[in-house]
Coordinates of C-alpha atoms in Angstrom, one line a residue:
Q1 CA 4.2 -25.1 31.9
V2 CA 6.4 -28.1 31.0
Q3 CA 10.0 -27.6 29.8
L4 CA 11.6 -30.3 27.8
V5 CA 15.4 -30.7 27.5
E6 CA 16.9 -33.1 25.0
S7 CA 20.3 -34.6 25.1
G8 CA 22.3 -37.4 23.4
G9 CA 22.6 -36.0 19.9
G10 CA 25.9 -36.1 18.0
L11 CA 27.9 -37.2 15.0
V12 CA 27.9 -40.9 14.2
Q13 CA 28.9 -43.0 11.2
A14 CA 26.2 -44.8 9.1
G15 CA 25.2 -48.1 10.9
G16 CA 25.9 -46.6 14.3
S17 CA 23.7 -45.9 17.2
L18 CA 22.7 -43.0 19.4
R19 CA 20.4 -42.7 22.4
L20 CA 18.5 -39.5 22.7
S21 CA 16.9 -38.5 26.0
C22 CA 14.3 -36.0 27.0
A23 CA 13.7 -34.8 30.5
A24 CA 10.5 -33.0 31.4
S25 CA 10.7 -30.3 34.1
A26 CA 7.3 -30.6 35.6
R27 CA 6.2 -33.5 37.7
T28 CA 2.5 -33.7 37.8
S29 CA -0.2 -36.3 38.2
R30 CA -0.9 -36.1 34.5
R31 CA 1.1 -38.4 32.3
Y32 CA 1.7 -36.7 29.0
A33 CA 2.0 -38.4 25.7
M34 CA 5.5 -37.7 24.6
G35 CA 7.5 -38.2 21.4
W36 CA 10.0 -37.1 18.8
F37 CA 9.8 -35.1 15.6
R38 CA 12.7 -34.2 13.4
Q39 CA 13.6 -31.7 10.7
A40 CA 16.3 -31.9 8.2
P41 CA 17.7 -28.8 6.3
G42 CA 15.4 -27.8 3.6
K43 CA 12.8 -30.4 4.6
E44 CA 9.5 -30.3 6.5
R45 CA 9.3 -31.4 10.0
E46 CA 8.3 -35.0 10.3
F47 CA 7.0 -37.4 13.0
V48 CA 9.4 -40.0 14.3
S49 CA 7.9 -41.7 17.3
A50 CA 5.5 -41.3 20.2
I51 CA 4.4 -43.0 23.4
S52 CA 1.0 -42.5 24.8
G53 CA 0.3 -41.1 28.2
S54 CA -2.4 -43.5 29.3
S55 CA -1.1 -46.9 28.2
D56 CA 2.5 -46.4 26.9
T57 CA 1.3 -47.4 23.5
T58 CA 4.1 -46.7 21.0
Y59 CA 4.0 -45.3 17.5
Y60 CA 6.7 -45.1 14.8
A61 CA 7.2 -43.6 11.4
D62 CA 7.6 -46.3 8.7
S63 CA 11.0 -44.9 8.0
V64 CA 12.3 -45.7 11.5
K65 CA 10.3 -48.8 12.4
G66 CA 12.5 -51.7 13.4
R67 CA 15.5 -49.4 14.0
F68 CA 14.3 -46.9 16.6
T69 CA 12.8 -47.7 20.0
I70 CA 11.0 -45.2 22.3
S71 CA 10.7 -45.8 26.0
R72 CA 9.5 -44.0 29.1
D73 CA 11.2 -43.8 32.5
N74 CA 8.5 -42.7 35.0
A75 CA 10.9 -42.3 37.9
K76 CA 12.9 -39.8 35.9
N77 CA 10.0 -38.2 34.2
S78 CA 11.7 -38.7 30.9
I79 CA 11.7 -40.6 27.6
S80 CA 14.4 -42.0 25.5
L81 CA 14.8 -42.8 21.8
Q82 CA 17.3 -45.6 21.0
T83 CA 18.4 -45.1 17.4
N84 CA 20.1 -48.0 15.7
S85 CA 21.3 -48.7 12.2
L86 CA 21.4 -45.0 11.5
K87 CA 21.4 -43.8 7.9
P88 CA 22.6 -40.5 6.5
E89 CA 18.9 -39.6 5.8
D90 CA 18.3 -39.7 9.6
T91 CA 20.4 -36.6 9.9
A92 CA 18.2 -33.8 11.4
V93 CA 17.4 -31.8 14.5
Y94 CA 15.4 -34.0 16.7
Y95 CA 12.7 -32.4 18.9
C96 CA 11.1 -33.8 22.0
V97 CA 7.4 -33.1 22.3
A98 CA 4.7 -33.5 24.9
A99 CA 0.9 -33.5 24.6
K100 CA -2.0 -33.5 27.0
S101 CA -4.0 -35.7 24.6
D102 CA -3.3 -39.2 23.4
Y103 CA -5.1 -38.7 20.1
G104 CA -3.5 -37.9 16.8
L105 CA 0.1 -38.3 18.0
R106 CA 1.5 -38.4 14.5
D107 CA 0.3 -34.8 14.0
A108 CA 2.6 -32.0 15.2
S109 CA -0.4 -29.7 15.9
V110 CA -1.6 -31.8 18.9
Y111 CA 1.6 -31.3 20.9
D112 CA 1.5 -28.6 23.6
Y113 CA 5.2 -28.4 24.4
W114 CA 8.4 -28.6 22.4
G115 CA 12.1 -28.9 23.3
Q116 CA 14.9 -26.8 21.8
G117 CA 16.1 -29.8 19.7
T118 CA 19.3 -31.8 19.5
Q119 CA 21.3 -32.3 16.4
V120 CA 21.9 -35.8 15.0
T121 CA 24.4 -36.1 12.1
V122 CA 25.0 -39.4 10.4
S123 CA 28.0 -39.6 8.0
S124 CA 28.2 -41.9 5.1

């Protein structure tokens, strides 16, 4: 069982930045694919970004490409999401996820583990 704990959310003005972090509790020989989804009030959950387990290939939603950067810290068994040039439409609860597979990382159904979420609010 892998537990994921997010941190780094908060309130920021439009144009600002936040760095979200996610620490995984289990240290195993398996490198999980990890990533982020988000859900805004009244909207469906959507893919934000992911990093593969085998090669650290990164993936981004078109809406965040060029503004967000995902990275992995193997020593800390964690990932981070640097969010820049934030917009009010980025306001959502951001969930850290982990998957045993590297396939279909834009699809929420492939992820085996989910964190509790961290709130990001961007004011205009």
